[in-house]
Amino acid sequence: MKKFIFSLILSLPFMMFVSCSGDAESYEPDTVLTVDHTVELSGVTLLNDTFYVVAGNTIQINGVAVKTVSAQTATLKSVLYFLDDKVIASKNRGAAPNFTVTDSQIGKHYIQAAATLLRSDDSVTGMSVSLPLVVVSDASQLPSNAPAVGTYSRTVRVRK
């Protein structure tokens, strides 16, 4: 009996150590963040959620807007802009510079905007949107039912 009690007393510190829970759960936000992630481009036309541009023309990325549509809010901190996974620009808010598409870029591409957000619970999260871009050799190759070249935006709802 003494051995049993002695073993129990010796194992008590180990039981307390094993029963402690980690703090990893406390870093997880307790609510879901849902935002409308909008990218606005000029010098393009938009048809069926795809942007079109004529080779040799300049595209202006006017910026990214993030509008919270959930109980938890977030503030836009910085944005990285990409064309086919190659960085075009990095901005702390504000617009990216213009970029000109060339004849060598004719075909399908993607413009990506990766945003860093500060959530209302002081955690940081990232969200990105990828938008299809088709570069054509001349204006006659634009889809016949496409609207005029101008400024268009695309909004994607992101839940994180």
Short mmCIF file of N, CA and C in Angstrom, two decimals:
data_model
loop_
_atom_site.label_atom_id
_atom_site.label_comp_id
_atom_site.label_asym_id
_atom_site.label_seq_id
_atom_site.Cartn_x
_atom_site.Cartn_y
_atom_site.Cartn_z
N MET A 1 0.82 -1.18 0.00
CA MET A 1 0.00 0.00 0.00
C MET A 1 0.86 1.25 0.00
N LYS A 2 1.97 1.21 0.76
CA LYS A 2 2.86 2.36 0.82
C LYS A 2 3.47 2.64 -0.56
N LYS A 3 3.80 1.55 -1.27
CA LYS A 3 4.37 1.73 -2.60
C LYS A 3 3.37 2.40 -3.53
N PHE A 4 2.11 2.01 -3.45
CA PHE A 4 1.08 2.61 -4.29
C PHE A 4 0.93 4.09 -4.00
N ILE A 5 0.85 4.48 -2.75
CA ILE A 5 0.70 5.89 -2.37
C ILE A 5 1.95 6.67 -2.77
N PHE A 6 3.13 6.07 -2.53
CA PHE A 6 4.38 6.72 -2.89
C PHE A 6 4.43 6.95 -4.41
N SER A 7 4.02 5.96 -5.21
CA SER A 7 3.99 6.09 -6.68
C SER A 7 2.99 7.15 -7.11
N LEU A 8 1.85 7.21 -6.43
CA LEU A 8 0.84 8.21 -6.74
C LEU A 8 1.35 9.61 -6.46
N ILE A 9 2.02 9.79 -5.36
CA ILE A 9 2.57 11.10 -5.01
C ILE A 9 3.66 11.50 -5.99
N LEU A 10 4.49 10.56 -6.38
CA LEU A 10 5.55 10.87 -7.35
C LEU A 10 4.98 11.19 -8.74
N SER A 11 3.90 10.57 -9.11
CA SER A 11 3.34 10.81 -10.44
C SER A 11 2.45 12.05 -10.50
N LEU A 12 2.09 12.62 -9.37
CA LEU A 12 1.21 13.79 -9.33
C LEU A 12 1.77 14.97 -10.15
N PRO A 13 3.03 15.34 -10.02
CA PRO A 13 3.53 16.44 -10.85
C PRO A 13 3.44 16.15 -12.35
N PHE A 14 3.65 14.90 -12.74
CA PHE A 14 3.57 14.55 -14.16
C PHE A 14 2.13 14.62 -14.67
N MET A 15 1.18 14.26 -13.83
CA MET A 15 -0.22 14.34 -14.23
C MET A 15 -0.62 15.79 -14.44
N MET A 16 -0.12 16.69 -13.61
CA MET A 16 -0.44 18.11 -13.76
C MET A 16 0.19 18.65 -15.04
N PHE A 17 1.40 18.20 -15.33
CA PHE A 17 2.08 18.65 -16.53
C PHE A 17 1.34 18.18 -17.78
N VAL A 18 0.91 16.95 -17.78
CA VAL A 18 0.20 16.38 -18.92
C VAL A 18 -1.18 17.00 -19.07
N SER A 19 -1.80 17.39 -17.99
CA SER A 19 -3.16 17.91 -18.07
C SER A 19 -3.22 19.36 -18.50
N CYS A 20 -2.10 20.05 -18.56
CA CYS A 20 -2.11 21.44 -19.00
C CYS A 20 -2.43 21.50 -20.48
N SER A 21 -3.26 22.43 -20.86
CA SER A 21 -3.59 22.59 -22.27
C SER A 21 -2.70 23.67 -22.87
N GLY A 22 -2.46 23.57 -24.17
CA GLY A 22 -1.65 24.57 -24.85
C GLY A 22 -2.46 25.83 -25.09
N ASP A 23 -1.76 26.92 -25.34
CA ASP A 23 -2.41 28.19 -25.61
C ASP A 23 -2.64 28.41 -27.09
N ALA A 24 -2.38 27.41 -27.91
CA ALA A 24 -2.49 27.57 -29.36
C ALA A 24 -3.90 27.98 -29.77
N GLU A 25 -4.90 27.47 -29.08
CA GLU A 25 -6.27 27.81 -29.47
C GLU A 25 -6.57 29.29 -29.25
N SER A 26 -5.91 29.92 -28.31
CA SER A 26 -6.23 31.31 -27.99
C SER A 26 -5.82 32.27 -29.11
N TYR A 27 -4.95 31.83 -30.02
CA TYR A 27 -4.53 32.70 -31.11
C TYR A 27 -5.49 32.65 -32.29
N GLU A 28 -6.38 31.70 -32.31
CA GLU A 28 -7.34 31.59 -33.38
C GLU A 28 -8.47 32.59 -33.16
N PRO A 29 -8.86 33.34 -34.19
CA PRO A 29 -9.99 34.25 -34.03
C PRO A 29 -11.27 33.48 -33.80
N ASP A 30 -12.14 34.03 -32.95
CA ASP A 30 -13.35 33.29 -32.63
C ASP A 30 -14.49 33.59 -33.59
N THR A 31 -14.30 34.48 -34.54
CA THR A 31 -15.33 34.70 -35.54
C THR A 31 -14.72 34.66 -36.93
N VAL A 32 -15.53 34.38 -37.89
CA VAL A 32 -15.08 34.31 -39.28
C VAL A 32 -15.09 35.72 -39.87
N LEU A 33 -14.08 36.00 -40.67
CA LEU A 33 -13.98 37.28 -41.36
C LEU A 33 -14.42 37.09 -42.80
N THR A 34 -15.39 37.88 -43.24
CA THR A 34 -15.85 37.84 -44.62
C THR A 34 -15.73 39.24 -45.19
N VAL A 35 -15.04 39.35 -46.33
CA VAL A 35 -14.86 40.66 -46.95
C VAL A 35 -15.16 40.58 -48.44
N ASP A 36 -15.57 41.72 -49.00
CA ASP A 36 -15.67 41.88 -50.44
C ASP A 36 -14.36 42.51 -50.89
N HIS A 37 -13.59 41.78 -51.68
CA HIS A 37 -12.26 42.19 -52.13
C HIS A 37 -12.42 42.69 -53.57
N THR A 38 -12.28 44.02 -53.79
CA THR A 38 -12.52 44.63 -55.09
C THR A 38 -11.22 45.13 -55.70
N VAL A 39 -10.99 44.81 -56.96
CA VAL A 39 -9.85 45.31 -57.71
C VAL A 39 -10.39 46.12 -58.88
N GLU A 40 -9.85 47.35 -59.07
CA GLU A 40 -10.30 48.22 -60.16
C GLU A 40 -9.16 48.44 -61.15
N LEU A 41 -9.45 48.22 -62.44
CA LEU A 41 -8.47 48.37 -63.52
C LEU A 41 -8.99 49.36 -64.55
N SER A 42 -8.07 50.14 -65.14
CA SER A 42 -8.38 51.03 -66.26
C SER A 42 -7.59 50.59 -67.48
N GLY A 43 -8.15 50.88 -68.68
CA GLY A 43 -7.49 50.51 -69.92
C GLY A 43 -7.82 49.11 -70.37
N VAL A 44 -8.90 48.56 -69.83
CA VAL A 44 -9.31 47.19 -70.14
C VAL A 44 -10.79 47.17 -70.49
N THR A 45 -11.26 46.04 -70.95
CA THR A 45 -12.69 45.79 -71.06
C THR A 45 -12.97 44.52 -70.26
N LEU A 46 -14.20 44.38 -69.78
CA LEU A 46 -14.56 43.25 -68.92
C LEU A 46 -15.76 42.53 -69.51
N LEU A 47 -15.62 41.24 -69.72
CA LEU A 47 -16.71 40.43 -70.23
C LEU A 47 -16.66 39.06 -69.56
N ASN A 48 -17.78 38.63 -68.98
CA ASN A 48 -17.87 37.33 -68.31
C ASN A 48 -16.76 37.12 -67.28
N ASP A 49 -16.53 38.11 -66.45
CA ASP A 49 -15.53 38.06 -65.36
C ASP A 49 -14.10 37.93 -65.86
N THR A 50 -13.84 38.22 -67.12
CA THR A 50 -12.49 38.19 -67.67
C THR A 50 -12.15 39.58 -68.23
N PHE A 51 -10.97 40.07 -67.87
CA PHE A 51 -10.50 41.34 -68.41
C PHE A 51 -9.80 41.08 -69.74
N TYR A 52 -9.99 42.02 -70.70
CA TYR A 52 -9.33 41.94 -72.00
C TYR A 52 -8.57 43.24 -72.24
N VAL A 53 -7.40 43.12 -72.87
CA VAL A 53 -6.59 44.30 -73.21
C VAL A 53 -5.88 44.01 -74.53
N VAL A 54 -5.64 45.09 -75.29
CA VAL A 54 -4.92 44.98 -76.56
C VAL A 54 -3.43 45.15 -76.29
N ALA A 55 -2.60 44.29 -76.89
CA ALA A 55 -1.15 44.36 -76.72
C ALA A 55 -0.66 45.76 -77.09
N GLY A 56 0.25 46.29 -76.31
CA GLY A 56 0.76 47.64 -76.51
C GLY A 56 0.05 48.68 -75.68
N ASN A 57 -1.12 48.33 -75.13
CA ASN A 57 -1.85 49.28 -74.29
C ASN A 57 -1.36 49.22 -72.84
N THR A 58 -1.67 50.26 -72.11
CA THR A 58 -1.26 50.36 -70.71
C THR A 58 -2.44 50.05 -69.81
N ILE A 59 -2.20 49.24 -68.80
CA ILE A 59 -3.21 48.93 -67.79
C ILE A 59 -2.85 49.70 -66.53
N GLN A 60 -3.82 50.37 -65.95
CA GLN A 60 -3.64 51.05 -64.66
C GLN A 60 -4.42 50.27 -63.61
N ILE A 61 -3.72 49.83 -62.58
CA ILE A 61 -4.43 49.23 -61.44
C ILE A 61 -4.75 50.38 -60.50
N ASN A 62 -6.03 50.74 -60.42
CA ASN A 62 -6.44 51.89 -59.62
C ASN A 62 -6.42 51.59 -58.13
N GLY A 63 -6.43 50.34 -57.77
CA GLY A 63 -6.33 49.99 -56.36
C GLY A 63 -7.21 48.83 -55.96
N VAL A 64 -7.11 48.52 -54.68
CA VAL A 64 -7.86 47.43 -54.07
C VAL A 64 -8.68 48.02 -52.93
N ALA A 65 -9.90 47.58 -52.83
CA ALA A 65 -10.76 47.98 -51.71
C ALA A 65 -11.22 46.73 -50.99
N VAL A 66 -11.27 46.80 -49.68
CA VAL A 66 -11.73 45.67 -48.87
C VAL A 66 -12.87 46.18 -48.00
N LYS A 67 -14.05 45.61 -48.19
CA LYS A 67 -15.22 46.00 -47.41
C LYS A 67 -15.66 44.80 -46.57
N THR A 68 -15.69 44.98 -45.26
CA THR A 68 -16.07 43.89 -44.36
C THR A 68 -17.58 43.69 -44.39
N VAL A 69 -18.00 42.43 -44.50
CA VAL A 69 -19.42 42.11 -44.49
C VAL A 69 -19.75 41.09 -43.39
N SER A 70 -18.89 41.00 -42.37
CA SER A 70 -19.12 40.09 -41.26
C SER A 70 -19.04 40.87 -39.95
N ALA A 71 -19.30 40.19 -38.84
CA ALA A 71 -19.26 40.84 -37.53
C ALA A 71 -17.85 41.31 -37.20
N GLN A 72 -16.84 40.53 -37.56
CA GLN A 72 -15.47 40.94 -37.31
C GLN A 72 -15.02 41.85 -38.45
N THR A 73 -14.32 42.92 -38.13
CA THR A 73 -13.88 43.87 -39.14
C THR A 73 -12.39 43.72 -39.41
N ALA A 74 -11.94 44.34 -40.48
CA ALA A 74 -10.52 44.30 -40.85
C ALA A 74 -10.15 45.58 -41.55
N THR A 75 -8.87 45.95 -41.42
CA THR A 75 -8.33 47.14 -42.06
C THR A 75 -7.25 46.72 -43.04
N LEU A 76 -7.29 47.27 -44.24
CA LEU A 76 -6.30 46.97 -45.26
C LEU A 76 -4.98 47.63 -44.89
N LYS A 77 -3.90 46.83 -44.85
CA LYS A 77 -2.58 47.35 -44.48
C LYS A 77 -1.65 47.50 -45.69
N SER A 78 -1.55 46.48 -46.51
CA SER A 78 -0.67 46.55 -47.68
C SER A 78 -1.16 45.61 -48.75
N VAL A 79 -0.70 45.85 -49.98
CA VAL A 79 -1.12 45.03 -51.12
C VAL A 79 0.10 44.75 -52.00
N LEU A 80 0.20 43.51 -52.45
CA LEU A 80 1.18 43.12 -53.47
C LEU A 80 0.41 42.82 -54.74
N TYR A 81 0.86 43.38 -55.87
CA TYR A 81 0.22 43.15 -57.16
C TYR A 81 1.13 42.26 -58.00
N PHE A 82 0.52 41.28 -58.68
CA PHE A 82 1.28 40.33 -59.50
C PHE A 82 0.67 40.24 -60.89
N LEU A 83 1.50 39.92 -61.87
CA LEU A 83 1.05 39.49 -63.19
C LEU A 83 1.69 38.14 -63.41
N ASP A 84 0.87 37.10 -63.47
CA ASP A 84 1.37 35.72 -63.61
C ASP A 84 2.44 35.39 -62.58
N ASP A 85 2.17 35.66 -61.34
CA ASP A 85 3.04 35.34 -60.21
C ASP A 85 4.35 36.15 -60.16
N LYS A 86 4.48 37.18 -60.99
CA LYS A 86 5.64 38.07 -60.93
C LYS A 86 5.17 39.40 -60.36
N VAL A 87 5.89 39.90 -59.36
CA VAL A 87 5.48 41.12 -58.67
C VAL A 87 5.50 42.31 -59.63
N ILE A 88 4.38 43.04 -59.67
CA ILE A 88 4.28 44.28 -60.43
C ILE A 88 4.62 45.45 -59.50
N ALA A 89 4.03 45.43 -58.31
CA ALA A 89 4.23 46.53 -57.35
C ALA A 89 3.82 46.09 -55.96
N SER A 90 4.32 46.82 -54.98
CA SER A 90 3.96 46.61 -53.59
C SER A 90 3.59 47.97 -53.02
N LYS A 91 2.43 48.07 -52.40
CA LYS A 91 1.97 49.36 -51.88
C LYS A 91 1.38 49.20 -50.50
N ASN A 92 1.61 50.18 -49.67
CA ASN A 92 0.87 50.33 -48.42
C ASN A 92 -0.29 51.24 -48.75
N ARG A 93 -1.39 50.65 -49.13
CA ARG A 93 -2.57 51.35 -49.63
C ARG A 93 -2.21 52.07 -50.92
N GLY A 94 -3.16 52.61 -51.59
CA GLY A 94 -2.89 53.35 -52.82
C GLY A 94 -2.79 52.45 -54.03
N ALA A 95 -2.62 53.09 -55.17
CA ALA A 95 -2.66 52.38 -56.45
C ALA A 95 -1.29 51.88 -56.87
N ALA A 96 -1.30 50.84 -57.64
CA ALA A 96 -0.06 50.33 -58.24
C ALA A 96 0.24 51.17 -59.47
N PRO A 97 1.47 51.19 -59.92
CA PRO A 97 1.79 51.95 -61.13
C PRO A 97 1.20 51.28 -62.37
N ASN A 98 1.23 52.02 -63.46
CA ASN A 98 0.81 51.48 -64.75
C ASN A 98 1.76 50.39 -65.19
N PHE A 99 1.28 49.49 -66.02
CA PHE A 99 2.19 48.56 -66.70
C PHE A 99 1.65 48.34 -68.11
N THR A 100 2.55 48.18 -69.06
CA THR A 100 2.19 48.04 -70.46
C THR A 100 2.33 46.57 -70.86
N VAL A 101 1.30 46.05 -71.52
CA VAL A 101 1.38 44.68 -72.01
C VAL A 101 2.05 44.71 -73.38
N THR A 102 2.84 43.70 -73.66
CA THR A 102 3.60 43.68 -74.91
C THR A 102 3.09 42.55 -75.82
N ASP A 103 3.58 42.58 -77.05
CA ASP A 103 3.20 41.54 -78.02
C ASP A 103 3.59 40.14 -77.54
N SER A 104 4.67 40.06 -76.77
CA SER A 104 5.11 38.75 -76.28
C SER A 104 4.17 38.19 -75.21
N GLN A 105 3.27 39.02 -74.72
CA GLN A 105 2.34 38.57 -73.68
C GLN A 105 0.97 38.18 -74.22
N ILE A 106 0.81 38.07 -75.51
CA ILE A 106 -0.48 37.70 -76.09
C ILE A 106 -0.90 36.34 -75.55
N GLY A 107 -2.14 36.26 -75.10
CA GLY A 107 -2.67 35.02 -74.54
C GLY A 107 -3.31 35.23 -73.18
N LYS A 108 -3.50 34.14 -72.44
CA LYS A 108 -4.17 34.19 -71.14
C LYS A 108 -3.17 34.43 -70.02
N HIS A 109 -3.54 35.31 -69.09
CA HIS A 109 -2.71 35.65 -67.94
C HIS A 109 -3.61 35.83 -66.72
N TYR A 110 -2.98 36.12 -65.58
CA TYR A 110 -3.73 36.42 -64.35
C TYR A 110 -3.11 37.62 -63.66
N ILE A 111 -3.98 38.51 -63.20
CA ILE A 111 -3.56 39.61 -62.33
C ILE A 111 -3.99 39.21 -60.93
N GLN A 112 -3.04 39.25 -60.00
CA GLN A 112 -3.36 38.89 -58.62
C GLN A 112 -3.12 40.10 -57.72
N ALA A 113 -3.95 40.21 -56.69
CA ALA A 113 -3.78 41.23 -55.66
C ALA A 113 -3.83 40.51 -54.32
N ALA A 114 -2.71 40.51 -53.61
CA ALA A 114 -2.62 39.86 -52.30
C ALA A 114 -2.59 40.94 -51.23
N ALA A 115 -3.61 40.95 -50.37
CA ALA A 115 -3.75 41.99 -49.36
C ALA A 115 -3.43 41.45 -47.97
N THR A 116 -2.78 42.29 -47.17
CA THR A 116 -2.55 41.99 -45.76
C THR A 116 -3.56 42.80 -44.97
N LEU A 117 -4.31 42.13 -44.09
CA LEU A 117 -5.37 42.78 -43.32
C LEU A 117 -5.09 42.66 -41.83
N LEU A 118 -5.41 43.71 -41.10
CA LEU A 118 -5.36 43.69 -39.64
C LEU A 118 -6.79 43.52 -39.15
N ARG A 119 -7.06 42.39 -38.49
CA ARG A 119 -8.40 42.09 -38.02
C ARG A 119 -8.70 42.85 -36.73
N SER A 120 -9.98 42.95 -36.40
CA SER A 120 -10.39 43.68 -35.20
C SER A 120 -9.89 43.04 -33.92
N ASP A 121 -9.52 41.74 -33.96
CA ASP A 121 -8.97 41.09 -32.78
C ASP A 121 -7.44 41.21 -32.75
N ASP A 122 -6.87 42.11 -33.57
CA ASP A 122 -5.44 42.39 -33.66
C ASP A 122 -4.62 41.27 -34.27
N SER A 123 -5.26 40.29 -34.89
CA SER A 123 -4.50 39.28 -35.62
C SER A 123 -4.35 39.77 -37.07
N VAL A 124 -3.36 39.25 -37.74
CA VAL A 124 -3.09 39.62 -39.12
C VAL A 124 -3.46 38.44 -40.01
N THR A 125 -4.08 38.74 -41.13
CA THR A 125 -4.44 37.69 -42.07
C THR A 125 -4.17 38.19 -43.49
N GLY A 126 -4.06 37.29 -44.41
CA GLY A 126 -3.85 37.65 -45.81
C GLY A 126 -4.96 37.10 -46.68
N MET A 127 -5.31 37.84 -47.70
CA MET A 127 -6.32 37.41 -48.66
C MET A 127 -5.85 37.78 -50.05
N SER A 128 -6.16 36.96 -51.01
CA SER A 128 -5.76 37.29 -52.37
C SER A 128 -6.88 36.98 -53.34
N VAL A 129 -6.82 37.66 -54.45
CA VAL A 129 -7.79 37.45 -55.52
C VAL A 129 -6.99 37.35 -56.82
N SER A 130 -7.41 36.45 -57.70
CA SER A 130 -6.75 36.24 -58.98
C SER A 130 -7.77 36.47 -60.08
N LEU A 131 -7.46 37.40 -60.98
CA LEU A 131 -8.40 37.79 -62.02
C LEU A 131 -7.84 37.43 -63.40
N PRO A 132 -8.64 36.77 -64.23
CA PRO A 132 -8.15 36.41 -65.57
C PRO A 132 -8.00 37.64 -66.46
N LEU A 133 -6.92 37.66 -67.23
CA LEU A 133 -6.62 38.72 -68.19
C LEU A 133 -6.24 38.07 -69.51
N VAL A 134 -6.88 38.51 -70.59
CA VAL A 134 -6.55 38.00 -71.92
C VAL A 134 -5.98 39.17 -72.72
N VAL A 135 -4.77 38.98 -73.24
CA VAL A 135 -4.11 39.99 -74.08
C VAL A 135 -4.30 39.55 -75.53
N VAL A 136 -4.88 40.44 -76.35
CA VAL A 136 -5.10 40.16 -77.77
C VAL A 136 -4.17 41.05 -78.59
N SER A 137 -3.89 40.64 -79.83
CA SER A 137 -2.92 41.38 -80.66
C SER A 137 -3.46 42.71 -81.18
N ASP A 138 -4.77 42.80 -81.46
CA ASP A 138 -5.35 44.08 -81.89
C ASP A 138 -6.82 44.15 -81.49
N ALA A 139 -7.40 45.33 -81.62
CA ALA A 139 -8.77 45.57 -81.15
C ALA A 139 -9.80 44.70 -81.86
N SER A 140 -9.51 44.27 -83.08
CA SER A 140 -10.47 43.44 -83.81
C SER A 140 -10.63 42.06 -83.15
N GLN A 141 -9.70 41.67 -82.31
CA GLN A 141 -9.78 40.36 -81.66
C GLN A 141 -10.47 40.42 -80.30
N LEU A 142 -10.89 41.60 -79.88
CA LEU A 142 -11.69 41.69 -78.65
C LEU A 142 -13.04 41.03 -78.91
N PRO A 143 -13.66 40.42 -77.91
CA PRO A 143 -14.98 39.82 -78.13
C PRO A 143 -15.96 40.85 -78.67
N SER A 144 -16.80 40.44 -79.61
CA SER A 144 -17.70 41.38 -80.28
C SER A 144 -18.71 42.01 -79.33
N ASN A 145 -19.10 41.30 -78.29
CA ASN A 145 -20.08 41.84 -77.35
C ASN A 145 -19.44 42.48 -76.12
N ALA A 146 -18.13 42.71 -76.16
CA ALA A 146 -17.43 43.33 -75.03
C ALA A 146 -17.75 44.82 -74.98
N PRO A 147 -17.90 45.39 -73.79
CA PRO A 147 -18.12 46.84 -73.69
C PRO A 147 -16.85 47.60 -74.07
N ALA A 148 -16.97 48.90 -74.17
CA ALA A 148 -15.83 49.74 -74.55
C ALA A 148 -14.70 49.64 -73.52
N VAL A 149 -13.48 49.90 -73.99
CA VAL A 149 -12.33 49.93 -73.09
C VAL A 149 -12.52 51.09 -72.13
N GLY A 150 -12.26 50.84 -70.85
CA GLY A 150 -12.45 51.87 -69.84
C GLY A 150 -11.99 51.38 -68.48
N THR A 151 -12.73 51.78 -67.44
CA THR A 151 -12.42 51.41 -66.06
C THR A 151 -13.47 50.43 -65.57
N TYR A 152 -13.00 49.29 -65.08
CA TYR A 152 -13.90 48.24 -64.59
C TYR A 152 -13.35 47.68 -63.29
N SER A 153 -14.27 47.18 -62.47
CA SER A 153 -13.84 46.56 -61.22
C SER A 153 -14.46 45.18 -61.10
N ARG A 154 -13.82 44.37 -60.32
CA ARG A 154 -14.31 43.01 -60.06
C ARG A 154 -14.25 42.78 -58.56
N THR A 155 -15.34 42.30 -58.00
CA THR A 155 -15.42 42.05 -56.56
C THR A 155 -15.56 40.56 -56.32
N VAL A 156 -14.74 40.06 -55.40
CA VAL A 156 -14.78 38.65 -55.01
C VAL A 156 -15.01 38.61 -53.50
N ARG A 157 -15.99 37.82 -53.07
CA ARG A 157 -16.23 37.66 -51.63
C ARG A 157 -15.30 36.57 -51.08
N VAL A 158 -14.54 36.94 -50.06
CA VAL A 158 -13.55 36.05 -49.46
C VAL A 158 -13.93 35.82 -48.01
N ARG A 159 -13.92 34.56 -47.60
CA ARG A 159 -14.26 34.18 -46.21
C ARG A 159 -13.08 33.49 -45.59
N LYS A 160 -12.66 33.97 -44.45
CA LYS A 160 -11.48 33.41 -43.82
C LYS A 160 -11.68 33.27 -42.33
#
